[in-house]
């Protein structure tokens, strides 16, 4: 079948692409698919190999392989089947139609197609090549302060997440007695169900995440953009933390923490996406992975706040001031995020999806600091969005999660990993470290110190995971650490049967700390 060029109207801007693909070896996940022939040898399976077309099942299977192969190829490099001249022509037409610098997009377009061959591109002058060379040789130094300001804001937002989780650990040493939970002489109605009350109060944020928060992620991002969604969730975190610190009954505290969870769900999904859409591909992996590192840092910060306010005494008409300050302190980093957001550019990809091309280019210019580099990344986003739209047009993406084997296996794998993350005990430990150490024989201040040690180890040992995940992959880290985590949980649990004494305290602490060391570089950054 001969190739033919067709003009695809990409939002009215004349984006031209090939409607047919040349006869090439079929590729799945970037590897050639081979097929067996007589005699036991193998040959590359051509994307249009019709040797078994007489069999309907073979034709159906062949068509499915073709579809996946071509889809992977187009999404890997949507400009790959165009000549440099066609790319420059299309990029110039796109720029002219949207009041963007034409020459910058001519250069940026061909650079998007051949990013590693910029030294050989005649259209680029020496100044352009010097700037691109500096980007390659110094991938971190070459970035703008606006990009690092965005990374800092995302890191602080991750710390908000961590503090929201951990400050309750120290606070629950104090508020149950004030609210009469577990005190039959004060509130007899709570005598037999105080454990359920404590559980639902501590777990209220995750309950809200599952029921409401996660489902708000898509509409918030669609309506308000990445910055808007993060602003709403940071505001919710700030208000609910202050609210929780002012409560006087357990059910009032439960409601405040439930509303806190409404903000946690969209924030945890939006912040990594915002970072990924703004950071250059060359350093995207390491910077996006900082979500886990700074969440761990926030957990440590929450334990530090518990220690800081432990000795705060009550004031007239204010009972339990120490635990109130512990809980309310988690609102401070949320306020920092709110203060940073007005100075950050919106995600260029989100602006492109909304058709706001001039704003998208201005945002990308703030992030890249160079017209050609901004045009390169913006035009690549444009053609990638067009290809994605063409691929999903007329198809049911939800059903394809189950009907396409590759999607189905990815969903099953990620579901198992996320279930393991929730079920492996780390969240219970984060929420109950002070209580666990207290039940092991620690004093209150010793339990808070031991909790802070857990948080510090969690933050420190998240760093090796960030440094090795690109080299070894998530799967290897998970397979290595999961068995160790299981054994350490068993070890720690059995240690509670040891008679009271220093040996029990030391072994329980050792088990929890070693478990944290195994979790942080594996399941921590290994979540999909």
Short mmCIF file of C-alpha atoms in Angstrom, two decimals:
data_model
loop_
_atom_site.label_atom_id
_atom_site.label_comp_id
_atom_site.label_asym_id
_atom_site.label_seq_id
_atom_site.Cartn_x
_atom_site.Cartn_y
_atom_site.Cartn_z
CA UNK A 1 0.00 0.00 0.00
CA UNK A 2 1.43 3.36 -0.97
CA UNK A 3 1.81 6.17 1.52
CA UNK A 4 -0.25 9.31 1.12
CA UNK A 5 -0.07 12.60 2.90
CA UNK A 6 -3.28 13.98 4.27
CA UNK A 7 -3.84 17.26 5.95
CA UNK A 8 -5.22 16.96 9.43
CA UNK A 9 -6.92 20.09 10.69
CA UNK A 10 -5.39 20.39 14.12
CA UNK A 11 -7.76 22.87 15.71
CA UNK A 12 -7.78 24.82 12.51
CA UNK A 13 -4.03 25.20 12.14
CA UNK A 14 -3.19 22.86 9.30
CA UNK A 15 -1.14 20.26 11.15
CA UNK A 16 -0.05 17.71 8.50
CA UNK A 17 0.86 14.12 9.27
CA UNK A 18 1.12 10.75 7.52
CA UNK A 19 -2.07 8.74 7.48
CA UNK A 20 -0.27 5.47 6.66
CA UNK A 21 2.86 3.92 8.05
CA UNK A 22 5.62 2.33 5.99
CA UNK A 23 6.18 -1.39 6.06
CA UNK A 24 8.38 -1.79 9.15
CA UNK A 25 9.01 -4.34 11.84
CA UNK A 26 6.22 -4.36 14.41
CA UNK A 27 7.29 -2.89 17.70
CA UNK A 28 5.79 -3.47 21.15
CA UNK A 29 7.25 -1.52 24.08
CA UNK A 30 10.11 -0.47 21.84
CA UNK A 31 11.17 -4.06 20.99
CA UNK A 32 10.70 -5.88 17.68
CA UNK A 33 8.07 -8.59 17.67
CA UNK A 34 9.38 -11.84 16.17
CA UNK A 35 7.39 -14.66 14.65
CA UNK A 36 8.40 -18.30 14.26
CA UNK A 37 8.85 -19.88 10.84
CA UNK A 38 9.47 -23.44 9.77
CA UNK A 39 12.67 -24.94 11.04
CA UNK A 40 12.49 -23.13 14.39
CA UNK A 41 14.05 -19.87 13.18
CA UNK A 42 12.60 -16.44 13.79
CA UNK A 43 12.04 -13.43 11.61
CA UNK A 44 10.86 -9.93 12.45
CA UNK A 45 7.09 -9.62 12.33
CA UNK A 46 6.21 -6.89 9.85
CA UNK A 47 3.46 -4.54 10.90
CA UNK A 48 1.58 -5.48 7.72
CA UNK A 49 2.67 -9.14 7.42
CA UNK A 50 -0.40 -10.90 6.04
CA UNK A 51 0.97 -14.44 5.67
CA UNK A 52 -1.89 -15.85 7.78
CA UNK A 53 -4.62 -13.56 6.57
CA UNK A 54 -6.70 -16.53 5.41
CA UNK A 55 -7.51 -17.27 9.06
CA UNK A 56 -9.97 -14.76 10.64
CA UNK A 57 -8.49 -15.12 14.14
CA UNK A 58 -5.00 -14.49 12.75
CA UNK A 59 -6.21 -11.39 10.91
CA UNK A 60 -7.82 -10.07 14.10
CA UNK A 61 -4.68 -10.68 16.14
CA UNK A 62 -2.48 -9.14 13.43
CA UNK A 63 -4.67 -6.04 13.31
CA UNK A 64 -4.43 -5.69 17.09
CA UNK A 65 -0.63 -5.93 17.02
CA UNK A 66 -0.54 -3.37 14.18
CA UNK A 67 -2.72 -0.97 16.17
CA UNK A 68 -0.61 -1.23 19.32
CA UNK A 69 2.65 -1.02 17.37
CA UNK A 70 1.65 2.06 15.40
CA UNK A 71 0.16 3.72 18.47
CA UNK A 72 3.36 3.18 20.46
CA UNK A 73 5.46 4.48 17.59
CA UNK A 74 3.41 7.65 17.15
CA UNK A 75 3.31 8.48 20.84
CA UNK A 76 7.06 7.80 21.15
CA UNK A 77 7.82 10.35 18.40
CA UNK A 78 4.78 11.94 16.73
CA UNK A 79 7.08 13.82 14.34
CA UNK A 80 9.11 10.79 13.32
CA UNK A 81 7.37 10.13 9.99
CA UNK A 82 7.73 13.71 8.75
CA UNK A 83 10.68 15.30 6.98
CA UNK A 84 12.49 18.24 8.56
CA UNK A 85 10.99 20.56 5.93
CA UNK A 86 7.45 19.36 6.71
CA UNK A 87 8.00 19.82 10.42
CA UNK A 88 9.31 23.35 9.97
CA UNK A 89 6.42 24.19 7.64
CA UNK A 90 3.83 22.85 10.09
CA UNK A 91 5.45 24.56 13.08
CA UNK A 92 5.59 27.88 11.24
CA UNK A 93 1.93 27.58 10.25
CA UNK A 94 0.99 26.81 13.85
CA UNK A 95 2.97 29.80 15.13
CA UNK A 96 1.57 32.20 12.53
CA UNK A 97 -2.00 31.15 13.23
CA UNK A 98 -1.57 31.75 16.97
CA UNK A 99 0.47 34.96 17.01
CA UNK A 100 3.65 33.20 18.12
CA UNK A 101 7.25 33.82 16.93
CA UNK A 102 7.45 31.97 13.61
CA UNK A 103 11.22 31.63 13.34
CA UNK A 104 11.52 30.30 16.89
CA UNK A 105 8.91 27.65 16.10
CA UNK A 106 10.61 26.69 12.85
CA UNK A 107 13.74 25.98 14.88
CA UNK A 108 11.82 24.50 17.78
CA UNK A 109 9.80 22.19 15.55
CA UNK A 110 12.76 20.47 13.93
CA UNK A 111 14.54 20.43 17.29
CA UNK A 112 11.54 18.63 18.80
CA UNK A 113 11.89 15.99 16.10
CA UNK A 114 15.66 15.59 16.47
CA UNK A 115 16.51 16.81 20.02
CA UNK A 116 19.89 15.03 20.18
CA UNK A 117 21.10 16.14 16.76
CA UNK A 118 21.04 19.90 17.33
CA UNK A 119 24.74 20.23 16.49
CA UNK A 120 23.96 19.10 12.90
CA UNK A 121 20.91 21.33 12.34
CA UNK A 122 21.81 24.11 9.91
CA UNK A 123 18.79 26.21 10.90
CA UNK A 124 20.26 26.79 14.36
CA UNK A 125 22.87 29.50 14.82
CA UNK A 126 25.86 29.21 17.13
CA UNK A 127 24.09 31.04 19.96
CA UNK A 128 21.21 28.54 19.83
CA UNK A 129 23.62 25.61 19.83
CA UNK A 130 25.60 27.02 22.74
CA UNK A 131 22.43 27.35 24.82
CA UNK A 132 21.35 23.80 23.96
CA UNK A 133 24.85 22.50 24.66
CA UNK A 134 24.75 24.13 28.10
CA UNK A 135 21.39 22.45 28.76
CA UNK A 136 22.85 19.03 27.94
CA UNK A 137 26.09 19.47 29.88
CA UNK A 138 24.49 21.14 32.90
CA UNK A 139 20.90 19.85 33.11
CA UNK A 140 20.29 21.40 36.55
CA UNK A 141 22.32 24.61 36.35
CA UNK A 142 20.69 25.48 33.03
CA UNK A 143 17.18 25.73 34.50
CA UNK A 144 15.48 29.02 35.37
CA UNK A 145 14.69 30.22 38.86
CA UNK A 146 10.99 30.10 37.90
CA UNK A 147 11.24 26.37 37.35
CA UNK A 148 13.00 25.85 40.67
CA UNK A 149 10.42 28.04 42.38
CA UNK A 150 7.77 25.68 40.99
CA UNK A 151 9.73 22.66 42.25
CA UNK A 152 10.02 24.24 45.70
CA UNK A 153 6.26 24.91 45.78
CA UNK A 154 5.54 21.29 44.83
CA UNK A 155 7.98 20.10 47.50
CA UNK A 156 6.29 22.21 50.17
CA UNK A 157 2.91 20.85 49.00
CA UNK A 158 4.28 17.34 49.52
CA UNK A 159 5.43 18.35 53.00
CA UNK A 160 1.87 19.50 53.72
CA UNK A 161 0.75 15.96 52.90
CA UNK A 162 3.30 14.48 55.29
CA UNK A 163 2.49 16.81 58.17
CA UNK A 164 -1.24 16.19 57.74
CA UNK A 165 -0.51 12.51 58.35
CA UNK A 166 1.92 12.65 61.27
CA UNK A 167 0.89 15.47 63.62
CA UNK A 168 -2.08 13.43 64.85
CA UNK A 169 0.34 10.83 66.24
CA UNK A 170 1.49 13.05 69.08
CA UNK A 171 -1.84 14.81 69.53
CA UNK A 172 -3.66 11.55 70.27
CA UNK A 173 -1.63 11.12 73.44
CA UNK A 174 -3.66 14.01 74.88
CA UNK A 175 -7.04 14.72 73.26
CA UNK A 176 -8.70 11.33 74.07
CA UNK A 177 -8.59 12.01 77.81
CA UNK A 178 -9.85 15.57 77.30
CA UNK A 179 -12.78 14.33 75.21
CA UNK A 180 -13.49 11.49 77.63
CA UNK A 181 -12.57 8.77 75.13
CA UNK A 182 -11.57 5.65 77.07
CA UNK A 183 -12.46 7.34 80.36
CA UNK A 184 -15.53 5.50 81.75
CA UNK A 185 -15.78 7.88 84.72
CA UNK A 186 -16.16 10.86 82.38
CA UNK A 187 -18.12 9.43 79.44
CA UNK A 188 -19.46 5.94 80.15
CA UNK A 189 -20.98 5.75 76.65
CA UNK A 190 -17.46 5.71 75.15
CA UNK A 191 -16.10 3.02 77.50
CA UNK A 192 -16.62 0.08 75.14
CA UNK A 193 -16.08 1.71 71.75
CA UNK A 194 -13.20 4.11 72.35
CA UNK A 195 -10.91 2.17 69.99
CA UNK A 196 -13.43 2.54 67.16
CA UNK A 197 -13.75 6.24 67.91
CA UNK A 198 -9.99 6.72 67.82
CA UNK A 199 -9.71 4.70 64.61
CA UNK A 200 -12.39 6.61 62.73
CA UNK A 201 -11.06 9.97 63.95
CA UNK A 202 -7.50 9.19 62.86
CA UNK A 203 -8.58 7.60 59.58
CA UNK A 204 -11.13 10.28 58.65
CA UNK A 205 -8.86 11.96 56.03
CA UNK A 206 -8.39 8.74 54.06
CA UNK A 207 -12.09 7.97 54.33
CA UNK A 208 -12.82 11.35 52.76
CA UNK A 209 -10.15 10.75 50.12
CA UNK A 210 -11.79 7.52 49.03
CA UNK A 211 -15.38 8.78 49.10
CA UNK A 212 -14.98 12.34 47.82
CA UNK A 213 -11.46 13.71 47.39
CA UNK A 214 -10.15 11.42 44.65
CA UNK A 215 -13.27 11.93 42.55
CA UNK A 216 -12.79 15.71 42.65
CA UNK A 217 -9.33 15.55 41.08
CA UNK A 218 -10.42 15.53 37.44
CA UNK A 219 -13.14 18.24 37.64
CA UNK A 220 -10.94 20.54 39.73
CA UNK A 221 -8.06 20.22 37.26
CA UNK A 222 -10.37 20.64 34.30
CA UNK A 223 -12.06 23.77 35.63
CA UNK A 224 -9.27 25.48 37.56
CA UNK A 225 -6.04 24.17 36.08
CA UNK A 226 -3.11 22.76 38.04
CA UNK A 227 -2.44 25.91 40.05
CA UNK A 228 -6.11 26.39 40.84
CA UNK A 229 -6.57 22.80 42.01
CA UNK A 230 -3.48 23.03 44.23
CA UNK A 231 -4.68 26.38 45.62
CA UNK A 232 -8.09 24.94 46.56
CA UNK A 233 -6.56 21.90 48.25
CA UNK A 234 -3.93 23.96 50.10
CA UNK A 235 -6.68 26.29 51.33
CA UNK A 236 -8.69 23.30 52.55
CA UNK A 237 -5.63 21.96 54.38
CA UNK A 238 -4.96 25.30 56.05
CA UNK A 239 -8.56 25.89 57.17
CA UNK A 240 -9.20 22.35 58.38
CA UNK A 241 -5.96 22.18 60.37
CA UNK A 242 -6.86 25.37 62.23
CA UNK A 243 -10.43 24.09 62.62
CA UNK A 244 -9.21 20.75 64.05
CA UNK A 245 -7.10 22.62 66.61
CA UNK A 246 -10.21 24.45 67.87
CA UNK A 247 -12.46 21.42 68.42
CA UNK A 248 -13.94 20.40 71.76
CA UNK A 249 -15.56 17.02 71.01
CA UNK A 250 -14.32 13.94 69.21
CA UNK A 251 -17.06 14.09 66.58
CA UNK A 252 -16.22 17.74 65.91
CA UNK A 253 -12.58 16.70 65.40
CA UNK A 254 -13.73 13.86 63.15
CA UNK A 255 -15.65 16.28 60.91
CA UNK A 256 -12.66 18.64 60.65
CA UNK A 257 -10.33 15.80 59.71
CA UNK A 258 -12.88 14.42 57.24
CA UNK A 259 -12.87 17.74 55.38
CA UNK A 260 -9.07 17.70 55.54
CA UNK A 261 -9.17 14.50 53.47
CA UNK A 262 -11.22 16.19 50.74
CA UNK A 263 -8.15 18.30 49.99
CA UNK A 264 -5.57 15.52 50.37
CA UNK A 265 -6.88 13.43 47.45
CA UNK A 266 -6.72 16.04 44.66
CA UNK A 267 -3.48 17.52 46.01
CA UNK A 268 -1.59 14.23 46.01
CA UNK A 269 -2.69 13.56 42.41
CA UNK A 270 -2.22 17.08 41.01
CA UNK A 271 1.15 18.17 42.41
CA UNK A 272 3.25 15.41 40.71
CA UNK A 273 1.39 16.02 37.43
CA UNK A 274 2.06 19.76 37.64
CA UNK A 275 5.76 19.12 38.23
CA UNK A 276 5.96 16.57 35.39
CA UNK A 277 4.30 18.95 32.92
CA UNK A 278 6.68 21.82 33.71
CA UNK A 279 10.03 20.06 34.15
CA UNK A 280 12.21 19.22 31.09
CA UNK A 281 12.29 15.56 30.15
CA UNK A 282 16.02 15.28 30.86
CA UNK A 283 15.57 15.85 34.62
CA UNK A 284 11.89 14.99 34.97
CA UNK A 285 12.35 11.62 36.69
CA UNK A 286 14.50 12.81 39.58
CA UNK A 287 12.52 15.99 40.24
CA UNK A 288 9.07 14.39 40.08
CA UNK A 289 10.24 11.65 42.44
CA UNK A 290 10.83 14.34 45.06
CA UNK A 291 7.14 14.06 45.97
CA UNK A 292 7.97 11.00 48.10
CA UNK A 293 11.09 12.58 49.58
CA UNK A 294 9.29 15.72 50.68
CA UNK A 295 6.26 13.82 51.90
CA UNK A 296 8.67 11.89 54.12
CA UNK A 297 10.25 15.19 55.16
CA UNK A 298 6.78 16.50 56.05
CA UNK A 299 6.14 13.40 58.17
CA UNK A 300 9.38 14.10 60.05
CA UNK A 301 8.37 17.77 60.38
CA UNK A 302 5.03 16.72 61.89
CA UNK A 303 6.79 14.63 64.52
CA UNK A 304 9.13 17.56 65.21
CA UNK A 305 6.08 19.80 65.77
CA UNK A 306 4.73 17.24 68.25
CA UNK A 307 8.00 17.45 70.18
CA UNK A 308 8.11 21.24 69.93
CA UNK A 309 4.69 21.76 71.49
CA UNK A 310 4.77 18.91 74.00
CA UNK A 311 5.69 21.12 76.98
CA UNK A 312 3.27 23.96 76.12
CA UNK A 313 1.02 24.43 79.13
CA UNK A 314 -2.66 25.29 79.10
CA UNK A 315 -3.81 28.89 79.21
CA UNK A 316 -6.90 30.34 80.89
CA UNK A 317 -9.99 29.06 79.04
CA UNK A 318 -7.78 26.95 76.71
CA UNK A 319 -7.43 23.31 77.68
CA UNK A 320 -5.09 21.04 75.72
CA UNK A 321 -3.17 23.87 74.07
CA UNK A 322 -0.24 21.60 73.29
CA UNK A 323 -2.14 19.08 71.14
CA UNK A 324 -4.13 21.89 69.52
CA UNK A 325 -0.92 23.57 68.38
CA UNK A 326 0.40 20.21 67.14
CA UNK A 327 -2.57 19.70 64.84
CA UNK A 328 -2.85 23.34 63.74
CA UNK A 329 0.87 23.53 62.85
CA UNK A 330 0.24 21.42 59.73
CA UNK A 331 -1.57 24.42 58.24
CA UNK A 332 1.62 26.53 58.11
CA UNK A 333 3.23 24.89 55.03
CA UNK A 334 -0.16 25.00 53.30
CA UNK A 335 -0.11 28.77 53.78
CA UNK A 336 3.39 28.88 52.26
CA UNK A 337 2.09 27.05 49.17
CA UNK A 338 -0.78 29.52 48.84
CA UNK A 339 1.70 32.40 48.99
CA UNK A 340 3.87 30.86 46.26
CA UNK A 341 1.19 29.94 43.73
CA UNK A 342 0.44 33.45 42.38
CA UNK A 343 4.07 33.72 41.25
CA UNK A 344 4.12 30.41 39.36
CA UNK A 345 3.18 29.89 35.70
CA UNK A 346 0.31 27.57 34.88
CA UNK A 347 1.11 24.22 33.33
CA UNK A 348 1.81 24.85 29.60
CA UNK A 349 0.29 21.48 28.73
CA UNK A 350 -2.98 22.34 30.50
CA UNK A 351 -3.11 25.70 28.72
CA UNK A 352 -2.49 23.96 25.38
CA UNK A 353 -5.36 21.55 26.01
CA UNK A 354 -7.59 24.57 26.58
CA UNK A 355 -6.42 26.23 23.34
CA UNK A 356 -4.69 29.12 25.12
CA UNK A 357 -1.56 29.00 23.00
CA UNK A 358 -0.19 32.48 23.69
CA UNK A 359 -0.49 32.01 27.45
CA UNK A 360 1.07 28.58 27.12
CA UNK A 361 4.07 30.05 25.28
CA UNK A 362 4.51 32.79 27.88
CA UNK A 363 4.37 30.17 30.64
CA UNK A 364 6.92 28.00 28.85
CA UNK A 365 9.19 31.01 28.32
CA UNK A 366 9.19 31.63 32.08
CA UNK A 367 10.13 28.00 32.68
CA UNK A 368 12.78 27.65 29.95
CA UNK A 369 14.11 31.19 29.59
CA UNK A 370 14.85 30.74 25.88
CA UNK A 371 12.56 31.18 22.85
CA UNK A 372 13.82 28.21 20.86
CA UNK A 373 13.72 25.83 23.81
CA UNK A 374 10.25 27.04 24.75
CA UNK A 375 9.06 26.62 21.16
CA UNK A 376 10.61 23.13 21.01
CA UNK A 377 8.80 21.87 24.09
CA UNK A 378 5.54 23.66 23.35
CA UNK A 379 5.29 22.42 19.77
CA UNK A 380 6.07 18.88 20.89
CA UNK A 381 3.23 19.13 23.43
CA UNK A 382 0.94 20.34 20.64
CA UNK A 383 1.62 17.48 18.23
CA UNK A 384 1.52 14.94 21.04
CA UNK A 385 -1.90 16.20 22.15
CA UNK A 386 -3.11 16.00 18.56
CA UNK A 387 -1.91 12.42 18.18
CA UNK A 388 -3.45 11.43 21.50
CA UNK A 389 -6.76 12.97 20.46
CA UNK A 390 -6.66 11.15 17.12
CA UNK A 391 -5.86 7.83 18.79
CA UNK A 392 -8.67 7.94 21.36
CA UNK A 393 -11.27 9.37 18.99
CA UNK A 394 -14.15 6.92 18.67
CA UNK A 395 -12.69 4.52 21.24
CA UNK A 396 -13.83 3.71 24.77
CA UNK A 397 -10.78 4.33 26.93
CA UNK A 398 -12.38 2.83 30.04
CA UNK A 399 -13.19 -0.46 28.33
CA UNK A 400 -9.71 -0.61 26.83
CA UNK A 401 -8.28 -0.83 30.34
CA UNK A 402 -9.72 -4.35 30.41
CA UNK A 403 -9.79 -5.37 26.73
CA UNK A 404 -6.16 -4.51 25.85
CA UNK A 405 -3.78 -6.88 27.57
CA UNK A 406 -1.01 -4.33 28.06
CA UNK A 407 -3.37 -1.89 29.76
CA UNK A 408 -4.97 -4.64 31.82
CA UNK A 409 -1.65 -5.95 33.11
CA UNK A 410 -0.49 -2.42 33.96
CA UNK A 411 -3.71 -1.77 35.87
CA UNK A 412 -3.48 -5.04 37.80
CA UNK A 413 0.17 -4.43 38.65
CA UNK A 414 -0.35 -0.84 39.80
CA UNK A 415 -3.46 -1.83 41.78
CA UNK A 416 -1.54 -4.55 43.62
CA UNK A 417 1.33 -2.17 44.38
CA UNK A 418 -0.98 0.57 45.67
CA UNK A 419 -2.99 -1.94 47.72
CA UNK A 420 0.28 -3.18 49.15
CA UNK A 421 1.31 0.37 50.01
CA UNK A 422 -1.93 0.96 51.89
CA UNK A 423 -1.98 -2.49 53.51
CA UNK A 424 1.70 -2.87 54.40
CA UNK A 425 1.24 -1.03 57.69
CA UNK A 426 3.20 2.14 57.04
CA UNK A 427 0.18 4.44 57.31
CA UNK A 428 -0.88 2.82 60.59
CA UNK A 429 2.66 3.26 61.90
CA UNK A 430 2.78 6.93 60.82
CA UNK A 431 -0.55 7.63 62.54
CA UNK A 432 0.16 5.60 65.68
CA UNK A 433 3.93 5.75 66.24
CA UNK A 434 3.61 7.57 69.55
CA UNK A 435 0.89 5.17 70.72
CA UNK A 436 2.88 2.12 69.59
CA UNK A 437 5.99 3.26 71.43
CA UNK A 438 3.94 4.20 74.50
CA UNK A 439 2.37 0.74 74.62
CA UNK A 440 5.88 -0.72 74.37
CA UNK A 441 6.84 1.01 77.62
CA UNK A 442 8.13 4.42 76.49
CA UNK A 443 7.22 7.59 78.38
CA UNK A 444 5.28 10.21 76.41
CA UNK A 445 8.32 12.33 75.57
CA UNK A 446 10.36 9.21 74.75
CA UNK A 447 7.57 8.02 72.44
CA UNK A 448 7.59 11.36 70.63
CA UNK A 449 11.39 11.25 70.29
CA UNK A 450 11.22 7.70 68.92
CA UNK A 451 8.51 8.83 66.49
CA UNK A 452 10.72 11.65 65.27
CA UNK A 453 13.51 9.10 64.72
CA UNK A 454 11.13 7.07 62.56
CA UNK A 455 10.30 10.17 60.52
CA UNK A 456 13.97 11.07 60.09
CA UNK A 457 14.83 7.57 58.82
CA UNK A 458 11.86 7.70 56.46
CA UNK A 459 13.17 10.93 54.92
CA UNK A 460 16.83 9.91 54.77
CA UNK A 461 16.26 6.50 53.19
CA UNK A 462 13.91 7.89 50.56
CA UNK A 463 17.02 9.41 48.94
CA UNK A 464 18.61 6.07 47.86
CA UNK A 465 15.33 5.13 46.21
CA UNK A 466 15.35 8.34 44.18
CA UNK A 467 18.95 7.74 43.10
CA UNK A 468 18.46 4.09 42.09
CA UNK A 469 14.92 3.91 40.73
CA UNK A 470 15.94 4.96 37.20
CA UNK A 471 18.81 2.46 37.21
CA UNK A 472 17.09 -0.61 38.66
CA UNK A 473 13.41 0.21 38.01
CA UNK A 474 10.41 0.14 40.31
CA UNK A 475 9.82 -3.59 39.92
CA UNK A 476 13.29 -4.57 41.15
CA UNK A 477 13.07 -2.28 44.18
CA UNK A 478 9.64 -3.61 45.10
CA UNK A 479 10.59 -7.26 44.69
CA UNK A 480 13.67 -6.73 46.85
CA UNK A 481 12.05 -4.75 49.69
CA UNK A 482 8.58 -6.33 50.06
CA UNK A 483 9.83 -9.63 51.57
CA UNK A 484 12.11 -7.71 53.95
CA UNK A 485 9.20 -5.50 55.04
CA UNK A 486 7.01 -8.56 55.69
CA UNK A 487 9.65 -10.24 57.85
CA UNK A 488 10.30 -7.07 59.82
CA UNK A 489 6.59 -6.55 60.50
CA UNK A 490 6.39 -10.13 61.85
CA UNK A 491 9.50 -9.55 63.94
CA UNK A 492 8.10 -6.32 65.42
CA UNK A 493 4.71 -7.88 66.16
CA UNK A 494 6.21 -10.87 67.97
CA UNK A 495 8.36 -8.54 70.07
CA UNK A 496 5.23 -7.26 71.84
CA UNK A 497 4.99 -10.69 73.50
CA UNK A 498 8.34 -10.15 75.23
CA UNK A 499 8.01 -9.40 78.97
CA UNK A 500 8.23 -5.75 79.95
CA UNK A 501 11.74 -4.40 80.06
CA UNK A 502 14.51 -2.71 78.12
CA UNK A 503 14.88 -5.67 75.76
CA UNK A 504 11.26 -5.32 74.62
CA UNK A 505 11.57 -1.57 74.09
CA UNK A 506 14.84 -1.90 72.18
CA UNK A 507 13.70 -4.73 69.89
CA UNK A 508 10.38 -3.06 69.02
CA UNK A 509 12.21 0.16 68.19
CA UNK A 510 14.74 -1.76 66.11
CA UNK A 511 12.00 -3.60 64.21
CA UNK A 512 10.06 -0.45 63.38
CA UNK A 513 13.19 1.45 62.33
CA UNK A 514 14.45 -1.37 60.11
CA UNK A 515 11.00 -1.67 58.56
CA UNK A 516 11.10 2.05 57.77
CA UNK A 517 14.55 1.67 56.19
CA UNK A 518 13.22 -1.11 53.95
CA UNK A 519 10.03 0.77 53.06
CA UNK A 520 11.47 4.16 52.14
CA UNK A 521 13.64 3.21 49.11
CA UNK A 522 11.22 0.52 47.86
CA UNK A 523 7.49 0.90 48.30
CA UNK A 524 7.89 4.61 49.05
CA UNK A 525 9.15 5.87 45.65
CA UNK A 526 8.15 2.62 43.93
CA UNK A 527 4.47 3.50 43.78
CA UNK A 528 3.35 4.00 40.14
#
